Amino acid sequence: MKRLALIGTVAVGAWFSVGAIGDATQTRADERHADRRTEVVVHVEGRRYRQPLDVAAAALYSACTATVDGRIVEPGIVDLGGGDYSFAITPSLGRHGRERLLGCLRDLTVERVRSHVVSVEERALG
Amino acid sequence: MNGRRIAFLAAVVTTAASGYYFFVYLTRWEWNRALTSGVIMLAAEVALFGGLALDRIGRLRTTLAGAAVADRPAGAPGRRDRVLARLEESRPRPRDHFAWLAPHRTNVFVPVLLGAGVVVSAVAWVVERVARATAGRQMERGLALRLEALAPPDALVAAEADPFSLFAPVRTGAS
């Protein structure tokens, strides 16, 4: 009996663990607002990157924007100085889309480029 | 704490930490970092498993060696001695490459001996023939040169009385 209870506990724990990992790593439907935008500020550093940082920022955006739907808001990628760049996407990103995009931006996506997200804010479009 | 235990603990900690961060990076959608952590976890696992396997094999070897010594009665040959004796028993006999020359085996030796005799006789016959044809006159000249000193002076012996004529061989049938 005790053994059966142990097996049941382990099975239930495995079930919820697999579900939690699936929710965290799989693409889920998000609630998005077409009248809002998600503005991201990312800091970019080059390690023996032999092009200007503007190119690195553009490459990073190009690689990571494939993880979410939507379009970039004018004026596009803005150089804030000091290696910081901002861009905005509309419709606004939901929780899962935001995690995918920020994970890609934090990851070592572009060779010889390190980056980290400075801020993520949701604002009204316009 | 010896070095082996420290290495074991390091492998365990590395495996656990890299496995934890593997899932952390997966949930953060950082695939490159997750892949790196996964590779580190695999390497640590392989090292851990290899170390455990080698350690287990070493223990088994030690246990078997100890059991062999414990099972052996006092004065009895050891396991290695028994294996060596068995190998010596099964060793092939040394091959006698000249068995046909053995004294009790004449079926091969006699024909060879006869053949060698024929060949040697033929060679001797040829040598004798060549010597007879070439060395006769030369030997006689050398002998005359040496006997010349023994000849009496010409003043003591009449010219018609040649002492050497006594030694001349009588040729029968000569006319």
PDB file of N, CA, C and O in Angstrom, chain A residues 24-26 100 103 106-109, chain B residues 23 26-33:
ATOM      1  N   ALA A  24       6.362  26.229 -19.942  1.00  0.00           N
ATOM      2  CA  ALA A  24       7.481  27.169 -19.938  1.00  0.00           C
ATOM      3  C   ALA A  24       8.266  27.138 -21.239  1.00  0.00           C
ATOM      4  O   ALA A  24       8.962  28.108 -21.553  1.00  0.00           O
ATOM      5  N   THR A  25       8.190  26.037 -21.967  1.00  0.00           N
ATOM      6  CA  THR A  25       9.074  25.912 -23.136  1.00  0.00           C
ATOM      7  C   THR A  25       8.325  25.803 -24.453  1.00  0.00           C
ATOM      8  O   THR A  25       8.969  25.801 -25.506  1.00  0.00           O
ATOM      9  N   GLN A  26       7.021  25.692 -24.414  1.00  0.00           N
ATOM     10  CA  GLN A  26       6.266  25.576 -25.661  1.00  0.00           C
ATOM     11  C   GLN A  26       5.524  26.876 -25.954  1.00  0.00           C
ATOM     12  O   GLN A  26       5.266  27.688 -25.055  1.00  0.00           O
ATOM     13  N   ARG A 100       9.731  34.538 -24.989  1.00  0.00           N
ATOM     14  CA  ARG A 100      10.496  34.051 -26.147  1.00  0.00           C
ATOM     15  C   ARG A 100      11.428  35.132 -26.683  1.00  0.00           C
ATOM     16  O   ARG A 100      12.613  34.880 -26.951  1.00  0.00           O
ATOM     17  N   GLY A 103      14.187  35.987 -24.101  1.00  0.00           N
ATOM     18  CA  GLY A 103      15.148  34.874 -24.021  1.00  0.00           C
ATOM     19  C   GLY A 103      16.102  34.886 -25.194  1.00  0.00           C
ATOM     20  O   GLY A 103      17.314  34.664 -25.038  1.00  0.00           O
ATOM     21  N   ARG A 106      18.575  37.754 -24.706  1.00  0.00           N
ATOM     22  CA  ARG A 106      19.581  37.486 -23.661  1.00  0.00           C
ATOM     23  C   ARG A 106      20.552  36.407 -24.085  1.00  0.00           C
ATOM     24  O   ARG A 106      21.677  36.361 -23.600  1.00  0.00           O
ATOM     25  N   ASP A 107      20.103  35.539 -24.943  1.00  0.00           N
ATOM     26  CA  ASP A 107      20.927  34.394 -25.326  1.00  0.00           C
ATOM     27  C   ASP A 107      22.062  34.846 -26.249  1.00  0.00           C
ATOM     28  O   ASP A 107      22.062  35.950 -26.789  1.00  0.00           O
ATOM     29  N   LEU A 108      23.001  33.938 -26.417  1.00  0.00           N
ATOM     30  CA  LEU A 108      24.151  34.263 -27.288  1.00  0.00           C
ATOM     31  C   LEU A 108      23.759  33.973 -28.736  1.00  0.00           C
ATOM     32  O   LEU A 108      24.301  33.087 -29.389  1.00  0.00           O
ATOM     33  N   THR A 109      22.812  34.774 -29.215  1.00  0.00           N
ATOM     34  CA  THR A 109      22.216  34.479 -30.516  1.00  0.00           C
ATOM     35  C   THR A 109      23.153  34.837 -31.662  1.00  0.00           C
ATOM     36  O   THR A 109      23.288  34.079 -32.627  1.00  0.00           O
TER      37      THR A 109
ATOM     38  N   PHE B  23      17.483  23.142 -17.430  1.00  0.00           N
ATOM     39  CA  PHE B  23      16.051  23.408 -17.415  1.00  0.00           C
ATOM     40  C   PHE B  23      15.758  24.894 -17.206  1.00  0.00           C
ATOM     41  O   PHE B  23      14.789  25.426 -17.748  1.00  0.00           O
ATOM     42  N   LEU B  26      16.160  26.466 -20.486  1.00  0.00           N
ATOM     43  CA  LEU B  26      15.053  26.071 -21.356  1.00  0.00           C
ATOM     44  C   LEU B  26      13.814  26.908 -21.066  1.00  0.00           C
ATOM     45  O   LEU B  26      13.143  27.388 -21.991  1.00  0.00           O
ATOM     46  N   THR B  27      13.496  27.098 -19.788  1.00  0.00           N
ATOM     47  CA  THR B  27      12.308  27.879 -19.453  1.00  0.00           C
ATOM     48  C   THR B  27      12.483  29.358 -19.760  1.00  0.00           C
ATOM     49  O   THR B  27      11.499  30.073 -19.894  1.00  0.00           O
ATOM     50  N   ARG B  28      13.723  29.800 -19.877  1.00  0.00           N
ATOM     51  CA  ARG B  28      13.971  31.200 -20.249  1.00  0.00           C
ATOM     52  C   ARG B  28      14.068  31.383 -21.759  1.00  0.00           C
ATOM     53  O   ARG B  28      14.369  32.480 -22.218  1.00  0.00           O
ATOM     54  N   TRP B  29      13.927  30.295 -22.491  1.00  0.00           N
ATOM     55  CA  TRP B  29      14.027  30.345 -23.947  1.00  0.00           C
ATOM     56  C   TRP B  29      15.422  30.764 -24.401  1.00  0.00           C
ATOM     57  O   TRP B  29      15.577  31.506 -25.365  1.00  0.00           O
ATOM     58  N   GLU B  30      16.390  30.333 -23.697  1.00  0.00           N
ATOM     59  CA  GLU B  30      17.777  30.628 -24.084  1.00  0.00           C
ATOM     60  C   GLU B  30      18.410  29.314 -24.544  1.00  0.00           C
ATOM     61  O   GLU B  30      19.042  28.596 -23.768  1.00  0.00           O
ATOM     62  N   TRP B  31      18.201  29.029 -25.792  1.00  0.00           N
ATOM     63  CA  TRP B  31      18.561  27.705 -26.294  1.00  0.00           C
ATOM     64  C   TRP B  31      20.072  27.475 -26.317  1.00  0.00           C
ATOM     65  O   TRP B  31      20.535  26.372 -26.007  1.00  0.00           O
ATOM     66  N   ASN B  32      20.825  28.487 -26.714  1.00  0.00           N
ATOM     67  CA  ASN B  32      22.282  28.299 -26.786  1.00  0.00           C
ATOM     68  C   ASN B  32      22.874  27.993 -25.412  1.00  0.00           C
ATOM     69  O   ASN B  32      23.706  27.087 -25.263  1.00  0.00           O
ATOM     70  N   ARG B  33      22.415  28.722 -24.422  1.00  0.00           N
ATOM     71  CA  ARG B  33      22.908  28.450 -23.067  1.00  0.00           C
ATOM     72  C   ARG B  33      22.436  27.083 -22.579  1.00  0.00           C
ATOM     73  O   ARG B  33      23.159  26.357 -21.882  1.00  0.00           O
TER      74      ARG B  33
END
